[in-house]
């Protein structure tokens, strides 16, 4: 199956990135959002990403270390070609269609990538709403960070054309796309999604079976949870915990910088859904409480200008 038209559902941290990256690579992209307010909150995220893309490409003229594999195939690109790519960023941005209309977003699309909140009931409700609007040909993917597609497939109405496609943050640099099907996903749908990932300059990481958290988050979530537990249990402040990691391992970012990139709302939804968080005196409940406090203050991460850290 050839994919030309792509709809991204949700304009959060990853939804906005997936939409712009797909448009930059030549796909016809519609971004579906729940309300006009959601559209207005998404526009600044897209503007910020447009600036990052253009700055990264411009920097590559003088510094090969600015190379981003999602933007160019090689760090060795002539200056005039980089100018053309910078122009392509603007064209991609201008081509994006932001809508609240189900018919406009889902009535004639080849691929839907769902990137809404990490709450299974919300995802099920969304799938049930769109299943009769989608064309028979459409492949439906979830970008869920931790939920298994088999737990949601019953709401989709297309078990053979439903699977998971999970992106890492900063997809223009960390260009991975984990592809995970269910026992009912057809080989044709799976391969079409692998081919799409390659077409938008991602490296497809193909899972042989379902795994909560896929590959990346099976390693990342326990790491972040351990850091959150240290903070929630008042072992140290978040800056000191980050220093312990960066100085001790040489890693460029500590866990709380990473949480700001991931988005505190996603982190909260993951921990709040855990059985342990239902016990008021548990570490999980304390983690949920400290994340919720920051979210309520508007400190949701780098896109908001502040999470654990402040950003210009």
Tab-separated table of C-alpha atoms in Angstrom:
chain	number	residue	atom	x	y	z
A	1	UNK	CA	0.000	0.000	0.000
A	2	UNK	CA	1.302	3.457	-0.898
A	3	UNK	CA	0.882	6.102	1.773
A	4	UNK	CA	0.442	9.687	0.605
A	5	UNK	CA	-2.056	11.266	2.997
A	6	UNK	CA	-1.254	11.251	6.703
A	7	UNK	CA	-3.384	12.403	9.622
A	8	UNK	CA	-1.844	12.982	13.038
A	9	UNK	CA	-4.321	13.038	15.914
A	10	UNK	CA	-3.082	15.240	18.729
A	11	UNK	CA	-0.760	18.242	18.718
A	12	UNK	CA	1.284	17.541	21.823
A	13	UNK	CA	5.041	17.173	22.103
A	14	UNK	CA	5.286	14.281	19.654
A	15	UNK	CA	2.159	14.877	17.602
A	16	UNK	CA	3.464	18.246	16.424
A	17	UNK	CA	6.883	16.750	15.638
A	18	UNK	CA	5.427	13.836	13.645
A	19	UNK	CA	3.222	16.201	11.656
A	20	UNK	CA	5.991	18.608	10.644
A	21	UNK	CA	8.493	15.840	9.911
A	22	UNK	CA	6.008	14.029	7.678
A	23	UNK	CA	5.166	17.239	5.810
A	24	UNK	CA	8.883	18.071	5.459
A	25	UNK	CA	9.350	14.703	3.775
A	26	UNK	CA	6.638	15.424	1.243
A	27	UNK	CA	3.495	13.874	2.699
A	28	UNK	CA	0.109	15.577	2.692
A	29	UNK	CA	-0.494	16.064	6.412
A	30	UNK	CA	-3.586	16.952	8.414
A	31	UNK	CA	-3.340	17.560	12.144
A	32	UNK	CA	-6.571	16.789	13.997
A	33	UNK	CA	-7.197	18.582	17.290
A	34	UNK	CA	-10.116	18.428	19.712
A	35	UNK	CA	-10.964	22.126	19.843
A	36	UNK	CA	-10.091	25.564	18.540
A	37	UNK	CA	-8.238	26.074	21.805
A	38	UNK	CA	-6.121	23.014	21.052
A	39	UNK	CA	-5.334	24.450	17.629
A	40	UNK	CA	-4.153	27.705	19.188
A	41	UNK	CA	-1.973	25.821	21.684
A	42	UNK	CA	-0.451	23.731	18.899
A	43	UNK	CA	0.543	26.583	16.596
A	44	UNK	CA	3.400	27.844	18.841
A	45	UNK	CA	4.792	24.305	19.056
A	46	UNK	CA	4.883	24.076	15.279
A	47	UNK	CA	6.441	27.539	15.027
A	48	UNK	CA	9.137	26.504	17.490
A	49	UNK	CA	9.847	23.336	15.507
A	50	UNK	CA	10.039	25.277	12.249
A	51	UNK	CA	12.689	27.485	13.844
A	52	UNK	CA	14.659	24.486	15.088
A	53	UNK	CA	14.613	22.831	11.667
A	54	UNK	CA	15.754	25.988	9.881
A	55	UNK	CA	18.445	26.808	12.445
A	56	UNK	CA	19.782	23.247	12.331
A	57	UNK	CA	20.032	23.306	8.545
A	58	UNK	CA	21.641	26.759	8.517
A	59	UNK	CA	24.188	25.695	11.141
A	60	UNK	CA	25.200	22.743	8.976
A	61	UNK	CA	26.723	25.191	6.483
A	62	UNK	CA	29.630	25.801	8.857
A	63	UNK	CA	29.457	23.027	11.451
A	64	UNK	CA	29.087	19.344	10.470
A	65	UNK	CA	28.270	18.592	14.109
A	66	UNK	CA	24.873	20.198	13.480
A	67	UNK	CA	23.937	17.191	11.332
A	68	UNK	CA	20.451	15.836	12.025
A	69	UNK	CA	19.651	12.572	10.218
A	70	UNK	CA	15.969	13.441	10.019
A	71	UNK	CA	16.751	16.570	7.997
A	72	UNK	CA	19.527	15.499	5.621
A	73	UNK	CA	21.052	12.199	4.557
A	74	UNK	CA	24.581	13.415	5.211
A	75	UNK	CA	26.425	16.231	6.990
A	76	UNK	CA	28.119	17.017	3.663
A	77	UNK	CA	25.458	19.063	1.866
A	78	UNK	CA	26.250	21.986	-0.458
A	79	UNK	CA	25.142	25.401	0.782
A	80	UNK	CA	22.658	25.938	-2.045
A	81	UNK	CA	20.981	22.610	-1.307
A	82	UNK	CA	20.719	23.564	2.355
A	83	UNK	CA	18.977	26.768	1.304
A	84	UNK	CA	16.495	24.672	-0.670
A	85	UNK	CA	15.878	22.492	2.381
A	86	UNK	CA	15.331	25.566	4.544
A	87	UNK	CA	12.722	26.660	2.035
A	88	UNK	CA	11.186	23.195	2.239
A	89	UNK	CA	10.696	23.647	5.990
A	90	UNK	CA	8.601	26.759	5.386
A	91	UNK	CA	6.645	25.009	2.649
A	92	UNK	CA	5.989	22.039	4.932
A	93	UNK	CA	4.838	24.314	7.735
A	94	UNK	CA	2.501	26.219	5.424
A	95	UNK	CA	1.053	22.990	4.015
A	96	UNK	CA	-0.125	21.637	7.370
A	97	UNK	CA	-3.891	21.547	7.780
A	98	UNK	CA	-5.091	21.980	11.371
A	99	UNK	CA	-8.718	21.012	11.897
A	100	UNK	CA	-11.272	19.861	14.442
A	101	UNK	CA	-13.400	18.202	11.740
A	102	UNK	CA	-13.533	14.412	11.814
A	103	UNK	CA	-14.566	14.240	8.175
A	104	UNK	CA	-11.789	16.547	6.977
A	105	UNK	CA	-9.154	14.762	9.029
A	106	UNK	CA	-10.180	11.123	8.637
A	107	UNK	CA	-12.516	10.881	5.671
A	108	UNK	CA	-9.799	10.423	3.032
A	109	UNK	CA	-6.494	9.460	4.594
A	110	UNK	CA	-4.086	6.589	4.127
A	111	UNK	CA	-2.481	6.590	7.564
A	112	UNK	CA	-3.602	7.855	10.973
A	113	UNK	CA	-1.041	8.281	13.747
A	114	UNK	CA	-2.811	8.713	17.081
A	115	UNK	CA	-0.773	10.772	19.543
A	116	UNK	CA	-3.355	11.728	22.153
A	117	UNK	CA	-3.057	11.466	25.937
A	118	UNK	CA	-1.699	8.247	27.419
A	119	UNK	CA	-5.060	7.181	28.839
A	120	UNK	CA	-6.503	3.946	27.468
A	121	UNK	CA	-10.151	4.959	27.921
A	122	UNK	CA	-9.538	8.138	25.939
A	123	UNK	CA	-7.832	6.254	23.147
A	124	UNK	CA	-10.633	3.681	22.985
A	125	UNK	CA	-13.244	6.449	22.805
A	126	UNK	CA	-11.299	8.177	20.032
A	127	UNK	CA	-10.991	4.989	17.951
A	128	UNK	CA	-14.681	4.226	18.377
A	129	UNK	CA	-15.542	7.730	17.148
A	130	UNK	CA	-13.442	7.619	13.994
A	131	UNK	CA	-13.825	3.989	12.933
A	132	UNK	CA	-16.874	4.614	10.756
A	133	UNK	CA	-15.331	7.739	9.206
A	134	UNK	CA	-12.077	6.096	8.115
A	135	UNK	CA	-11.827	4.612	4.633
A	136	UNK	CA	-11.447	0.851	4.496
A	137	UNK	CA	-7.843	1.201	3.270
A	138	UNK	CA	-6.622	3.323	6.177
A	139	UNK	CA	-3.950	2.015	8.527
A	140	UNK	CA	-4.296	3.195	12.129
A	141	UNK	CA	-1.252	3.513	14.402
A	142	UNK	CA	-0.901	4.449	18.039
A	143	UNK	CA	2.137	6.363	19.250
A	144	UNK	CA	1.397	5.204	22.812
A	145	UNK	CA	4.462	5.235	25.063
A	146	UNK	CA	3.552	2.236	27.203
A	147	UNK	CA	0.148	0.778	26.244
A	148	UNK	CA	-0.105	-2.390	24.167
A	149	UNK	CA	-2.007	-2.136	20.882
A	150	UNK	CA	-3.759	-5.455	21.617
A	151	UNK	CA	-5.378	-3.794	24.649
A	152	UNK	CA	-7.045	-1.243	22.347
A	153	UNK	CA	-7.592	-3.129	19.099
A	154	UNK	CA	-11.209	-3.999	19.920
A	155	UNK	CA	-12.228	-0.343	19.584
A	156	UNK	CA	-10.651	0.212	16.178
A	157	UNK	CA	-12.837	-1.856	13.869
A	158	UNK	CA	-9.727	-2.773	11.816
A	159	UNK	CA	-7.633	-5.340	13.710
A	160	UNK	CA	-5.563	-6.209	10.643
A	161	UNK	CA	-4.683	-2.533	10.053
A	162	UNK	CA	-3.880	-1.462	13.604
A	163	UNK	CA	-0.434	-1.389	15.198
A	164	UNK	CA	1.945	0.770	17.195
A	165	UNK	CA	4.397	3.280	15.736
A	166	UNK	CA	6.376	4.923	18.515
A	167	UNK	CA	8.741	7.852	18.000
A	168	UNK	CA	11.468	9.146	20.271
A	169	UNK	CA	11.457	12.829	21.154
A	170	UNK	CA	13.362	15.285	18.932
A	171	UNK	CA	12.680	13.050	15.966
A	172	UNK	CA	14.750	15.188	13.584
A	173	UNK	CA	17.811	14.128	15.665
A	174	UNK	CA	16.801	10.945	17.526
A	175	UNK	CA	15.251	9.448	14.418
A	176	UNK	CA	13.916	6.105	15.625
A	177	UNK	CA	10.476	4.652	14.978
A	178	UNK	CA	9.536	1.497	16.853
A	179	UNK	CA	7.054	-0.678	14.958
A	180	UNK	CA	5.023	-3.154	17.012
A	181	UNK	CA	2.069	-5.140	15.754
A	182	UNK	CA	-0.472	-7.408	17.406
A	183	UNK	CA	-1.196	-11.031	16.554
A	184	UNK	CA	-3.910	-9.700	14.216
A	185	UNK	CA	-1.856	-7.066	12.358
A	186	UNK	CA	-1.449	-8.066	8.731
A	187	UNK	CA	2.075	-8.360	7.298
A	188	UNK	CA	1.082	-5.866	4.600
A	189	UNK	CA	0.055	-3.211	7.143
A	190	UNK	CA	3.173	-3.793	9.195
A	191	UNK	CA	5.438	-3.440	6.156
A	192	UNK	CA	3.608	-0.324	4.955
A	193	UNK	CA	4.321	1.347	8.294
A	194	UNK	CA	7.976	0.281	8.185
A	195	UNK	CA	8.235	1.771	4.691
A	196	UNK	CA	6.561	4.988	5.853
A	197	UNK	CA	9.031	5.305	8.726
A	198	UNK	CA	11.905	5.024	6.274
A	199	UNK	CA	10.265	7.580	3.966
A	200	UNK	CA	10.293	10.223	6.716
A	201	UNK	CA	13.965	9.445	7.479
A	202	UNK	CA	13.362	7.387	10.599
A	203	UNK	CA	15.222	4.196	11.415
A	204	UNK	CA	12.470	1.583	11.858
A	205	UNK	CA	13.064	-0.650	14.879
A	206	UNK	CA	10.968	-3.752	14.285
A	207	UNK	CA	9.698	-5.612	17.344
A	208	UNK	CA	9.008	-9.319	17.032
A	209	UNK	CA	6.221	-9.269	19.605
A	210	UNK	CA	4.351	-6.921	21.926
A	211	UNK	CA	6.286	-5.443	24.814
A	212	UNK	CA	4.978	-2.782	27.225
A	213	UNK	CA	7.186	0.249	26.656
A	214	UNK	CA	8.572	-1.147	23.394
A	215	UNK	CA	12.383	-1.099	23.361
A	216	UNK	CA	13.240	2.490	24.295
A	217	UNK	CA	10.713	3.032	27.072
A	218	UNK	CA	11.328	-0.408	28.550
A	219	UNK	CA	14.702	1.068	29.451
A	220	UNK	CA	13.818	4.761	29.808
A	221	UNK	CA	10.705	4.605	32.025
A	222	UNK	CA	12.391	2.670	34.880
A	223	UNK	CA	15.299	5.136	34.723
A	224	UNK	CA	13.006	8.156	34.948
A	225	UNK	CA	10.886	6.484	37.625
A	226	UNK	CA	13.957	5.889	39.763
A	227	UNK	CA	14.866	9.578	39.516
A	228	UNK	CA	11.290	10.646	40.307
A	229	UNK	CA	11.293	8.361	43.351
A	230	UNK	CA	14.477	9.972	44.666
A	231	UNK	CA	12.818	13.386	44.391
A	232	UNK	CA	9.426	12.279	45.734
A	233	UNK	CA	11.079	10.658	48.756
A	234	UNK	CA	13.087	13.838	49.402
A	235	UNK	CA	16.458	12.139	48.960
A	236	UNK	CA	17.804	15.098	46.943
A	237	UNK	CA	16.545	17.965	44.801
A	238	UNK	CA	16.127	17.471	41.073
A	239	UNK	CA	19.228	19.493	40.108
A	240	UNK	CA	21.429	17.303	42.323
A	241	UNK	CA	19.879	14.120	40.952
A	242	UNK	CA	20.581	15.339	37.415
A	243	UNK	CA	24.174	16.163	38.349
A	244	UNK	CA	24.658	12.682	39.776
A	245	UNK	CA	23.676	11.220	36.415
A	246	UNK	CA	25.447	13.616	34.050
A	247	UNK	CA	28.704	13.823	36.004
A	248	UNK	CA	28.742	10.140	36.862
A	249	UNK	CA	28.019	8.837	33.356
A	250	UNK	CA	28.998	11.637	30.978
A	251	UNK	CA	25.445	11.734	29.624
A	252	UNK	CA	24.442	15.145	28.210
A	253	UNK	CA	21.080	15.241	30.015
A	254	UNK	CA	19.865	14.179	33.411
A	255	UNK	CA	16.492	12.517	34.026
A	256	UNK	CA	14.634	15.743	34.844
A	257	UNK	CA	15.874	17.460	31.688
A	258	UNK	CA	14.601	14.409	29.824
A	259	UNK	CA	11.259	14.607	31.618
A	260	UNK	CA	10.910	18.218	30.476
A	261	UNK	CA	11.410	17.061	26.886
A	262	UNK	CA	9.015	14.132	27.211
A	263	UNK	CA	6.436	16.401	28.847
A	264	UNK	CA	5.267	16.178	32.432
A	265	UNK	CA	1.687	15.412	31.396
A	266	UNK	CA	2.793	12.184	29.709
A	267	UNK	CA	4.912	11.246	32.723
A	268	UNK	CA	1.967	11.953	35.033
A	269	UNK	CA	-0.477	9.886	32.966
A	270	UNK	CA	1.899	6.917	33.049
A	271	UNK	CA	2.442	6.919	36.808
A	272	UNK	CA	-1.148	7.875	37.691
A	273	UNK	CA	-2.446	4.829	35.789
A	274	UNK	CA	-0.269	2.426	37.790
A	275	UNK	CA	-1.939	0.344	40.540
A	276	UNK	CA	0.683	1.531	43.033
A	277	UNK	CA	-0.420	5.154	42.604
A	278	UNK	CA	-3.827	4.265	44.043
A	279	UNK	CA	-2.208	3.815	47.462
A	280	UNK	CA	-2.009	7.332	48.979
A	281	UNK	CA	1.181	6.685	50.959
A	282	UNK	CA	3.067	5.024	48.096
A	283	UNK	CA	6.055	6.450	46.273
A	284	UNK	CA	4.053	6.299	43.032
A	285	UNK	CA	1.326	8.463	44.584
A	286	UNK	CA	3.910	10.993	45.744
A	287	UNK	CA	5.429	11.086	42.250
A	288	UNK	CA	1.977	11.666	40.736
A	289	UNK	CA	1.321	14.460	43.236
A	290	UNK	CA	4.542	16.358	42.548
A	291	UNK	CA	4.030	16.079	38.771
A	292	UNK	CA	0.393	17.175	39.062
A	293	UNK	CA	1.407	20.234	41.080
A	294	UNK	CA	3.745	21.410	38.310
A	295	UNK	CA	1.200	20.645	35.606
A	296	UNK	CA	-1.453	22.670	37.447
A	297	UNK	CA	1.028	25.578	37.537
A	298	UNK	CA	1.467	25.354	33.769
A	299	UNK	CA	4.970	23.913	34.100
A	300	UNK	CA	4.460	21.042	31.685
A	301	UNK	CA	7.895	20.957	30.065
A	302	UNK	CA	10.069	22.574	27.464
A	303	UNK	CA	7.191	23.493	25.135
A	304	UNK	CA	5.577	25.492	27.956
A	305	UNK	CA	8.827	27.315	28.705
A	306	UNK	CA	9.143	25.624	32.087
A	307	UNK	CA	8.984	22.176	33.585
A	308	UNK	CA	11.518	21.338	36.218
A	309	UNK	CA	13.782	23.882	34.496
A	310	UNK	CA	13.027	27.213	32.831
A	311	UNK	CA	13.585	27.697	29.089
A	312	UNK	CA	13.824	30.815	26.978
